[in-house]
Amino acid sequence: MAGEIPDLIAEARTGTGKGAARQARREGKVPGIVYGGGLDPLAINIPYNVLFKRLKDGRFLSTLFNLKVEGEDDVRVICRNVQRDVVKDLPTHVDLMRLKRTSKIALFIPVTVVGEEECPGLKKGGVLTMVRPEVELRVTAGDIPEEITIDLTGLEIGDTVTISSVTLPEGAKATIDRDFVIANLTAPSGLVSSESEADDEDQPAPDEVPAIEVDEE
């Protein structure tokens, strides 16, 4: 289970409607609503700078947060919508959904690598290319994996690691319904260049092309 779910700090918003929302924006806050989870909706304000940084970090809509509001129990939430100013493209309102521990959600899980010391391809100078340093999985909110692991043991140059070769945590499933590549082992660029030059040298020059013998009867 993931050890670090980032906190999202907010405050309860007194009053609802457009007037309260405008007041929040004048105070440098972004109004929002928290709904779901079998509880009543909760109007909140999030400091603009906090939300803007989260949005800039990326994948805000697919990140699970631990919402902390003074006077309320901490709850896991995921963002379902960010409304933006049509001219400035800045956030003006957020919708957050509470999640039960049994809720299924799609999140990007980081990939870690093991087995480098037992990888013949790396020992021969091969280069590991991470095609997907993160993999999107559908997981249970109460059992989110901290990472998934790929094993390079025994891999040679030219081999690939696909999702089918990874042991996923119980209850987790990739959101892409095909056997996609996570990483591959390629030859170093210097080796590729030298092999290419060798192939060129093996080709006969135009005036060295052997004549074709034709039997004439």
Coordinates of N, CA and C in Angstrom, one line a residue:
M1 N 0.9 -1.2 0.0 CA 0.0 0.0 0.0 C 0.9 1.2 0.0
A2 N 0.4 2.3 -0.7 CA 1.2 3.5 -0.8 C 1.5 4.1 0.6
G3 N 2.7 4.5 0.8 CA 3.1 5.0 2.1 C 2.8 6.5 2.2
E4 N 2.8 7.2 1.1 CA 2.7 8.6 1.1 C 1.6 9.1 0.1
I5 N 0.4 9.4 0.7 CA -0.6 10.1 -0.1 C -0.6 11.5 0.3
P6 N -0.4 12.4 -0.7 CA -0.2 13.8 -0.5 C -1.4 14.5 0.2
D7 N -1.1 15.4 1.1 CA -2.2 16.1 1.8 C -2.6 17.3 0.9
L8 N -3.9 17.6 0.9 CA -4.5 18.7 0.3 C -5.2 19.5 1.3
I9 N -4.6 20.7 1.7 CA -5.2 21.5 2.8 C -6.2 22.4 2.2
A10 N -7.4 22.4 2.9 CA -8.5 23.3 2.5 C -9.2 23.8 3.8
E11 N -10.1 24.7 3.6 CA -10.9 25.2 4.8 C -12.3 25.2 4.4
A12 N -13.2 25.0 5.4 CA -14.6 25.0 5.1 C -15.1 26.4 4.7
R13 N -15.9 26.5 3.7 CA -16.4 27.7 3.2 C -17.8 28.1 3.9
T14 N -17.8 29.2 4.5 CA -19.1 29.6 5.1 C -19.9 30.3 4.0
G15 N -21.1 29.9 3.8 CA -21.9 30.5 2.8 C -21.7 29.8 1.5
T16 N -22.8 29.7 0.7 CA -22.7 29.1 -0.7 C -23.2 30.1 -1.7
G17 N -23.2 29.7 -2.9 CA -23.6 30.6 -4.0 C -22.5 31.4 -4.6
K18 N -22.9 32.2 -5.6 CA -21.9 33.0 -6.4 C -21.3 34.0 -5.5
G19 N -22.0 34.6 -4.6 CA -21.4 35.7 -3.8 C -20.3 35.2 -2.9
A20 N -20.5 34.1 -2.3 CA -19.4 33.5 -1.4 C -18.2 33.0 -2.3
A21 N -18.5 32.5 -3.5 CA -17.4 32.1 -4.3 C -16.6 33.3 -4.8
R22 N -17.2 34.4 -5.2 CA -16.5 35.6 -5.6 C -15.7 36.1 -4.5
Q23 N -16.2 36.1 -3.3 CA -15.5 36.6 -2.1 C -14.2 35.7 -1.9
A24 N -14.3 34.4 -2.0 CA -13.2 33.5 -1.9 C -12.1 33.9 -2.9
R25 N -12.5 34.1 -4.1 CA -11.5 34.4 -5.2 C -10.8 35.8 -4.9
R26 N -11.6 36.7 -4.3 CA -11.0 38.0 -4.0 C -9.9 37.8 -2.9
E27 N -10.1 36.8 -2.1 CA -9.2 36.6 -1.0 C -8.0 35.6 -1.4
G28 N -7.9 35.4 -2.7 CA -6.8 34.5 -3.2 C -7.1 33.0 -2.9
K29 N -8.3 32.6 -2.9 CA -8.7 31.2 -2.7 C -9.5 30.7 -3.9
V30 N -9.5 29.4 -4.1 CA -10.4 28.8 -5.1 C -11.5 28.0 -4.4
P31 N -12.7 28.4 -4.7 CA -13.8 27.7 -4.1 C -14.0 26.3 -4.7
G32 N -14.5 25.4 -3.9 CA -14.8 24.0 -4.4 C -15.8 23.3 -3.6
I33 N -16.1 22.1 -4.0 CA -17.2 21.3 -3.3 C -16.6 19.9 -3.2
V34 N -16.9 19.3 -2.0 CA -16.6 17.9 -1.8 C -17.9 17.1 -1.7
Y35 N -18.0 16.0 -2.5 CA -19.2 15.3 -2.5 C -19.0 13.8 -2.5
G36 N -20.0 13.0 -2.3 CA -19.9 11.5 -2.4 C -19.6 10.9 -1.0
G37 N -19.3 9.6 -1.0 CA -19.0 8.9 0.2 C -20.1 8.8 1.2
G38 N -21.3 9.0 0.8 CA -22.5 8.8 1.7 C -22.6 10.0 2.6
L39 N -21.9 11.1 2.4 CA -22.0 12.2 3.3 C -22.6 13.4 2.5
D40 N -23.0 14.5 3.3 CA -23.5 15.7 2.7 C -22.3 16.4 2.0
P41 N -22.6 17.2 0.9 CA -21.6 18.0 0.2 C -21.0 19.0 1.2
L42 N -19.7 19.2 1.0 CA -19.0 20.2 1.9 C -18.4 21.3 1.0
A43 N -18.8 22.5 1.2 CA -18.2 23.6 0.5 C -16.8 24.0 1.1
I44 N -15.8 24.1 0.3 CA -14.4 24.4 0.8 C -13.8 25.5 0.0
N45 N -12.7 26.0 0.5 CA -11.8 27.0 -0.2 C -10.4 26.4 -0.2
I46 N -9.7 26.4 -1.3 CA -8.3 26.0 -1.3 C -7.4 27.2 -1.7
P47 N -6.4 27.5 -1.0 CA -5.5 28.6 -1.3 C -5.0 28.5 -2.8
Y48 N -5.2 29.6 -3.5 CA -4.9 29.6 -4.9 C -3.5 29.1 -5.2
N49 N -2.5 29.5 -4.5 CA -1.1 29.1 -4.8 C -0.9 27.6 -4.6
V50 N -1.6 27.0 -3.6 CA -1.5 25.6 -3.4 C -2.1 24.8 -4.6
L51 N -3.3 25.2 -5.0 CA -3.9 24.5 -6.1 C -3.1 24.7 -7.4
F52 N -2.7 25.9 -7.6 CA -1.9 26.2 -8.9 C -0.7 25.3 -9.0
K53 N 0.0 25.2 -7.8 CA 1.2 24.3 -7.8 C 0.9 22.9 -8.1
R54 N -0.2 22.4 -7.5 CA -0.6 21.0 -7.7 C -1.0 20.8 -9.2
L55 N -1.7 21.8 -9.8 CA -2.0 21.7 -11.2 C -0.8 21.7 -12.1
K56 N 0.2 22.5 -11.7 CA 1.4 22.6 -12.5 C 2.2 21.3 -12.4
D57 N 2.2 20.7 -11.3 CA 2.9 19.4 -11.1 C 2.4 18.3 -12.1
G58 N 1.1 18.4 -12.5 CA 0.6 17.5 -13.5 C -0.2 16.4 -12.8
R59 N -1.1 15.8 -13.7 CA -1.9 14.6 -13.3 C -2.8 14.9 -12.0
F60 N -3.2 16.1 -11.9 CA -4.0 16.4 -10.7 C -5.3 15.6 -10.7
L61 N -5.9 15.3 -11.9 CA -7.2 14.6 -11.9 C -7.0 13.1 -11.7
S62 N -5.8 12.6 -11.6 CA -5.6 11.2 -11.4 C -4.7 11.0 -10.2
T63 N -4.6 11.9 -9.3 CA -3.9 11.8 -8.0 C -4.8 11.7 -6.9
L64 N -4.6 10.7 -6.0 CA -5.4 10.6 -4.8 C -4.8 11.5 -3.7
F65 N -5.7 12.3 -3.0 CA -5.2 13.2 -2.0 C -5.9 12.9 -0.7
N66 N -5.2 13.2 0.4 CA -5.8 13.2 1.7 C -6.2 14.6 2.1
L67 N -7.5 14.8 2.0 CA -8.1 16.1 2.2 C -8.1 16.4 3.7
K68 N -7.5 17.6 4.1 CA -7.5 18.0 5.5 C -8.3 19.3 5.6
V69 N -9.4 19.3 6.3 CA -10.2 20.5 6.6 C -10.4 20.5 8.1
E70 N -10.0 21.7 8.7 CA -10.2 21.9 10.1 C -11.6 21.6 10.6
G71 N -11.8 20.8 11.6 CA -13.1 20.5 12.1 C -13.8 19.3 11.4
E72 N -13.1 18.7 10.4 CA -13.6 17.6 9.6 C -12.7 16.4 9.7
D73 N -13.2 15.2 9.6 CA -12.3 14.1 9.5 C -11.5 14.1 8.2
D74 N -10.2 13.7 8.2 CA -9.5 13.5 7.0 C -10.2 12.5 6.1
V75 N -10.2 12.8 4.8 CA -10.8 11.9 3.9 C -10.0 11.8 2.6
R76 N -10.0 10.6 2.0 CA -9.4 10.5 0.7 C -10.3 11.0 -0.4
V77 N -9.7 11.8 -1.3 CA -10.5 12.4 -2.4 C -9.7 12.4 -3.7
I78 N -10.5 12.5 -4.8 CA -9.9 12.6 -6.1 C -10.6 13.7 -6.8
C79 N -9.9 14.5 -7.6 CA -10.6 15.6 -8.3 C -11.3 15.1 -9.5
R80 N -12.6 15.6 -9.7 CA -13.4 15.1 -10.8 C -13.6 16.3 -11.8
N81 N -13.3 17.5 -11.4 CA -13.4 18.6 -12.4 C -12.7 19.8 -11.9
V82 N -12.1 20.6 -12.8 CA -11.5 21.9 -12.5 C -12.0 22.9 -13.5
Q83 N -12.8 23.8 -13.0 CA -13.3 24.8 -13.9 C -12.3 26.0 -14.0
R84 N -12.2 26.5 -15.2 CA -11.2 27.5 -15.5 C -11.8 28.8 -16.1
D85 N -11.1 29.9 -15.9 CA -11.5 31.1 -16.5 C -11.3 31.0 -18.0
V86 N -12.3 31.3 -18.8 CA -12.2 31.1 -20.3 C -11.2 32.0 -20.9
V87 N -10.8 33.1 -20.3 CA -9.8 34.0 -20.9 C -8.4 33.7 -20.4
K88 N -8.3 33.7 -19.0 CA -7.0 33.5 -18.4 C -6.6 32.1 -18.2
D89 N -7.5 31.1 -18.3 CA -7.3 29.7 -18.1 C -6.8 29.4 -16.7
L90 N -7.2 30.1 -15.8 CA -6.8 29.9 -14.4 C -8.0 29.2 -13.6
P91 N -7.7 28.4 -12.6 CA -8.7 27.7 -11.9 C -9.7 28.6 -11.2
T92 N -11.0 28.3 -11.3 CA -12.0 29.1 -10.6 C -12.9 28.3 -9.7
H93 N -12.8 27.0 -9.9 CA -13.7 26.1 -9.0 C -13.2 24.6 -9.2
V94 N -13.3 23.9 -8.1 CA -12.9 22.4 -8.2 C -14.0 21.6 -7.6
D95 N -14.1 20.4 -8.1 CA -15.0 19.4 -7.6 C -14.2 18.2 -7.1
L96 N -14.3 17.9 -5.9 CA -13.6 16.7 -5.3 C -14.6 15.7 -4.9
M97 N -14.2 14.4 -5.1 CA -15.1 13.3 -4.7 C -14.5 12.5 -3.6
R98 N -15.2 12.2 -2.6 CA -14.8 11.4 -1.5 C -14.7 9.9 -2.0
L99 N -13.8 9.2 -1.5 CA -13.6 7.8 -1.9 C -13.7 6.9 -0.7
K100 N -14.5 5.8 -0.8 CA -14.5 4.8 0.2 C -13.2 3.9 -0.1
R101 N -12.8 3.1 0.9 CA -11.7 2.2 0.8 C -11.9 1.2 -0.3
T102 N -13.1 0.9 -0.6 CA -13.4 -0.1 -1.6 C -13.6 0.5 -3.0
S103 N -13.5 1.8 -3.1 CA -13.7 2.4 -4.4 C -12.6 2.1 -5.4
K104 N -12.9 1.9 -6.6 CA -11.9 1.6 -7.7 C -11.6 2.9 -8.4
I105 N -10.3 3.2 -8.5 CA -9.8 4.4 -9.2 C -8.6 4.1 -10.1
A106 N -8.4 5.0 -11.1 CA -7.3 4.9 -12.0 C -6.2 5.8 -11.5
L107 N -5.0 5.3 -11.2 CA -3.9 6.2 -10.8 C -2.6 5.7 -11.5
F108 N -1.7 6.7 -11.7 CA -0.4 6.4 -12.2 C 0.6 5.9 -11.1
I109 N 1.1 4.7 -11.3 CA 2.0 4.1 -10.3 C 3.4 4.0 -10.8
P110 N 4.4 4.5 -10.0 CA 5.8 4.5 -10.5 C 6.3 3.1 -10.7
V111 N 7.3 3.0 -11.6 CA 7.9 1.7 -11.9 C 9.3 1.7 -11.4
T112 N 9.7 0.7 -10.6 CA 11.1 0.5 -10.2 C 11.7 -0.7 -10.9
V113 N 13.0 -0.7 -10.9 CA 13.8 -1.7 -11.6 C 14.7 -2.5 -10.7
V114 N 14.7 -3.8 -10.8 CA 15.6 -4.7 -10.1 C 16.3 -5.6 -11.1
G115 N 17.3 -6.3 -10.6 CA 18.0 -7.3 -11.4 C 19.1 -6.7 -12.4
E116 N 19.5 -5.5 -12.2 CA 20.5 -4.9 -13.1 C 21.8 -5.7 -13.0
E117 N 22.2 -6.2 -11.9 CA 23.4 -6.9 -11.7 C 23.4 -8.3 -12.4
E118 N 22.2 -8.8 -12.6 CA 22.1 -10.1 -13.3 C 21.5 -10.0 -14.7
C119 N 21.8 -8.8 -15.3 CA 21.3 -8.6 -16.7 C 22.4 -8.6 -17.7
P120 N 22.5 -9.7 -18.5 CA 23.6 -9.8 -19.5 C 23.6 -8.6 -20.5
G121 N 22.4 -8.2 -20.8 CA 22.3 -7.1 -21.8 C 23.0 -5.8 -21.3
L122 N 22.8 -5.5 -20.0 CA 23.5 -4.3 -19.5 C 25.0 -4.5 -19.4
K123 N 25.4 -5.7 -19.0 CA 26.8 -6.0 -18.9 C 27.5 -5.8 -20.2
K124 N 26.8 -6.1 -21.3 CA 27.4 -5.9 -22.7 C 27.3 -4.5 -23.2
G125 N 26.9 -3.6 -22.3 CA 26.8 -2.2 -22.7 C 25.5 -1.7 -23.2
G126 N 24.5 -2.6 -23.1 CA 23.1 -2.2 -23.5 C 22.6 -1.1 -22.7
V127 N 21.6 -0.4 -23.3 CA 21.0 0.8 -22.6 C 19.5 0.5 -22.3
L128 N 19.2 0.7 -21.0 CA 17.8 0.5 -20.6 C 17.0 1.8 -20.9
T129 N 16.0 1.6 -21.7 CA 15.1 2.8 -22.0 C 13.7 2.5 -21.3
M130 N 13.3 3.4 -20.4 CA 12.0 3.3 -19.8 C 11.0 4.0 -20.6
V131 N 10.2 3.2 -21.3 CA 9.2 3.7 -22.2 C 8.0 4.3 -21.3
R132 N 7.8 3.6 -20.2 CA 6.7 4.0 -19.3 C 7.3 4.0 -17.8
P133 N 7.8 5.1 -17.4 CA 8.3 5.2 -16.0 C 7.2 5.1 -15.0
E134 N 6.0 5.3 -15.4 CA 4.8 5.2 -14.6 C 3.7 4.4 -15.4
V135 N 3.0 3.6 -14.8 CA 1.9 2.8 -15.4 C 0.6 3.1 -14.8
E136 N -0.4 3.4 -15.6 CA -1.7 3.7 -15.1 C -2.5 2.4 -14.7
L137 N -2.8 2.2 -13.5 CA -3.5 1.0 -13.0 C -4.9 1.4 -12.4
R138 N -5.8 0.5 -12.5 CA -7.1 0.7 -11.8 C -6.9 -0.1 -10.5
V139 N -7.0 0.6 -9.4 CA -6.7 0.0 -8.1 C -7.8 0.3 -7.1
T140 N -7.8 -0.4 -6.0 CA -8.7 -0.1 -4.9 C -8.2 1.0 -4.0
A141 N -9.0 2.0 -3.7 CA -8.5 3.2 -2.9 C -7.9 2.8 -1.6
G142 N -8.4 1.7 -1.0 CA -7.8 1.3 0.3 C -6.6 0.4 0.2
D143 N -6.1 0.1 -1.0 CA -5.0 -0.7 -1.2 C -4.2 -0.3 -2.4
I144 N -3.7 0.9 -2.4 CA -2.9 1.5 -3.5 C -1.4 1.1 -3.4
P145 N -0.9 0.4 -4.4 CA 0.5 0.0 -4.4 C 1.4 1.2 -4.5
E146 N 2.5 1.2 -3.8 CA 3.5 2.2 -3.8 C 4.3 2.3 -5.1
E147 N 4.5 1.1 -5.7 CA 5.2 1.0 -6.9 C 4.9 -0.4 -7.6
I148 N 5.3 -0.6 -8.8 CA 5.4 -1.9 -9.4 C 6.8 -2.1 -9.9
T149 N 7.2 -3.4 -9.9 CA 8.6 -3.7 -10.2 C 8.8 -4.5 -11.4
I150 N 9.8 -4.1 -12.2 CA 10.2 -4.9 -13.4 C 11.6 -5.5 -13.1
D151 N 11.8 -6.8 -13.5 CA 13.0 -7.5 -13.2 C 13.8 -7.7 -14.5
L152 N 15.1 -7.2 -14.5 CA 15.9 -7.3 -15.7 C 16.8 -8.6 -15.8
T153 N 16.6 -9.5 -14.8 CA 17.5 -10.7 -14.7 C 17.4 -11.5 -16.0
G154 N 18.5 -11.8 -16.6 CA 18.6 -12.6 -17.7 C 18.3 -12.0 -19.1
L155 N 17.9 -10.7 -19.1 CA 17.6 -10.0 -20.3 C 18.8 -9.7 -21.1
E156 N 18.6 -9.8 -22.5 CA 19.7 -9.5 -23.4 C 19.3 -8.2 -24.2
I157 N 20.3 -7.7 -24.9 CA 20.1 -6.6 -25.8 C 19.0 -7.0 -26.8
G158 N 18.0 -6.1 -27.0 CA 16.9 -6.4 -27.9 C 15.7 -6.9 -27.2
D159 N 15.8 -7.3 -25.9 CA 14.6 -7.8 -25.2 C 13.8 -6.6 -24.7
T160 N 12.5 -6.8 -24.4 CA 11.6 -5.8 -23.9 C 10.9 -6.4 -22.7
V161 N 10.4 -5.5 -21.9 CA 9.6 -5.8 -20.7 C 8.2 -5.3 -20.9
T162 N 7.3 -6.1 -21.0 CA 5.9 -5.7 -21.2 C 5.1 -5.9 -19.9
I163 N 3.9 -5.4 -19.9 CA 3.0 -5.4 -18.7 C 2.7 -6.9 -18.3
S164 N 2.7 -7.8 -19.3 CA 2.3 -9.2 -19.0 C 3.4 -9.9 -18.2
S165 N 4.6 -9.3 -18.2 CA 5.7 -10.0 -17.4 C 5.8 -9.4 -16.0
V166 N 4.9 -8.5 -15.6 CA 4.9 -7.8 -14.3 C 3.9 -8.5 -13.4
T167 N 4.2 -8.8 -12.2 CA 3.3 -9.2 -11.2 C 2.6 -8.0 -10.6
L168 N 1.4 -7.8 -10.9 CA 0.7 -6.7 -10.4 C 0.1 -7.0 -9.0
P169 N 0.0 -6.0 -8.1 CA -0.6 -6.2 -6.8 C -2.0 -6.8 -6.9
E170 N -2.4 -7.5 -5.9 CA -3.8 -8.1 -5.9 C -4.8 -7.0 -6.1
G171 N -5.7 -7.2 -7.0 CA -6.8 -6.3 -7.2 C -6.5 -5.2 -8.2
A172 N -5.2 -5.1 -8.6 CA -4.9 -4.0 -9.6 C -4.9 -4.5 -11.0
K173 N -5.2 -3.7 -11.9 CA -5.3 -4.0 -13.4 C -4.9 -2.8 -14.2
A174 N -4.2 -3.1 -15.3 CA -3.8 -2.0 -16.2 C -5.0 -1.4 -16.9
T175 N -5.0 -0.1 -17.1 CA -6.1 0.5 -17.7 C -6.1 0.3 -19.3
I176 N -4.9 0.0 -19.8 CA -4.8 -0.3 -21.2 C -4.9 -1.8 -21.5
D177 N -5.9 -2.2 -22.3 CA -6.2 -3.6 -22.5 C -5.4 -4.2 -23.6
R178 N -4.0 -4.1 -23.5 CA -3.1 -4.8 -24.4 C -1.8 -5.0 -23.7
D179 N -0.9 -5.8 -24.3 CA 0.4 -6.1 -23.7 C 1.4 -5.0 -24.1
F180 N 1.3 -3.8 -23.5 CA 2.2 -2.7 -23.9 C 3.6 -2.8 -23.2
V181 N 4.5 -2.1 -23.9 CA 5.9 -2.2 -23.5 C 6.2 -1.2 -22.3
I182 N 6.9 -1.6 -21.3 CA 7.3 -0.7 -20.2 C 8.7 -0.2 -20.4
A183 N 9.6 -1.2 -20.8 CA 11.0 -0.8 -21.0 C 11.6 -1.7 -22.0
N184 N 12.7 -1.3 -22.6 CA 13.5 -2.2 -23.5 C 15.0 -2.0 -23.4
L185 N 15.7 -3.0 -23.8 CA 17.2 -2.9 -23.8 C 17.7 -2.8 -25.2
T186 N 18.4 -1.7 -25.5 CA 18.9 -1.4 -26.8 C 20.4 -1.4 -26.8
A187 N 20.9 -1.6 -28.0 CA 22.4 -1.5 -28.2 C 22.8 -0.1 -28.0
P188 N 24.0 0.2 -27.5 CA 24.6 1.5 -27.3 C 24.7 2.2 -28.7
S189 N 24.5 3.5 -28.8 CA 24.6 4.1 -30.1 C 25.9 3.9 -30.8
G190 N 27.0 3.9 -30.1 CA 28.3 3.6 -30.8 C 28.3 2.3 -31.5
L191 N 27.7 1.3 -30.8 CA 27.7 -0.1 -31.4 C 26.8 -0.1 -32.7
V192 N 25.7 0.6 -32.6 CA 24.8 0.6 -33.7 C 25.5 1.3 -34.9
S193 N 26.2 2.4 -34.6 CA 26.9 3.1 -35.7 C 28.0 2.3 -36.3
S194 N 28.8 1.6 -35.5 CA 29.9 0.8 -36.1 C 29.3 -0.4 -36.9
E195 N 28.2 -1.0 -36.4 CA 27.6 -2.1 -37.2 C 27.1 -1.6 -38.5
S196 N 26.5 -0.4 -38.5 CA 26.0 0.2 -39.7 C 27.1 0.5 -40.7
E197 N 28.3 1.0 -40.2 CA 29.4 1.2 -41.1 C 30.0 -0.1 -41.6
A198 N 30.0 -1.1 -40.8 CA 30.5 -2.4 -41.2 C 29.6 -3.0 -42.4
D199 N 28.3 -2.8 -42.2 CA 27.4 -3.2 -43.3 C 27.6 -2.5 -44.6
D200 N 27.9 -1.2 -44.5 CA 28.2 -0.4 -45.7 C 29.5 -0.9 -46.3
E201 N 30.5 -1.3 -45.5 CA 31.8 -1.7 -46.1 C 31.6 -3.1 -46.8
D202 N 30.7 -3.9 -46.4 CA 30.4 -5.2 -47.0 C 29.7 -5.1 -48.3
Q203 N 29.1 -3.9 -48.6 CA 28.4 -3.8 -49.8 C 29.4 -3.5 -51.0
P204 N 29.4 -4.1 -52.1 CA 30.3 -3.9 -53.2 C 30.1 -2.5 -53.7
A205 N 31.2 -1.9 -54.2 CA 31.1 -0.6 -54.8 C 30.5 -0.8 -56.2
P206 N 29.9 0.3 -56.8 CA 29.2 0.1 -58.1 C 30.0 -0.6 -59.1
D207 N 31.4 -0.3 -59.2 CA 32.1 -0.9 -60.3 C 32.7 -2.3 -59.8
E208 N 32.3 -2.7 -58.6 CA 32.7 -4.0 -58.1 C 31.6 -5.0 -58.1
V209 N 30.4 -4.6 -58.5 CA 29.3 -5.5 -58.6 C 29.6 -6.7 -59.5
P210 N 29.5 -7.9 -59.1 CA 29.9 -9.0 -60.0 C 28.9 -9.1 -61.2
A211 N 29.5 -9.5 -62.3 CA 28.7 -9.6 -63.5 C 27.7 -10.7 -63.4
I212 N 26.6 -10.6 -64.0 CA 25.6 -11.7 -63.9 C 25.8 -12.5 -65.2
E213 N 26.1 -13.8 -65.0 CA 26.3 -14.7 -66.1 C 24.9 -15.1 -66.7
V214 N 24.8 -15.0 -68.0 CA 23.6 -15.5 -68.6 C 23.9 -16.6 -69.6
D215 N 23.3 -17.7 -69.5 CA 23.5 -18.8 -70.4 C 22.7 -18.6 -71.7
E216 N 23.4 -18.5 -72.8 CA 22.7 -18.3 -74.1 C 22.8 -19.6 -74.9
E217 N 21.7 -20.0 -75.3 CA 21.6 -21.3 -76.0 C 21.5 -21.0 -77.5

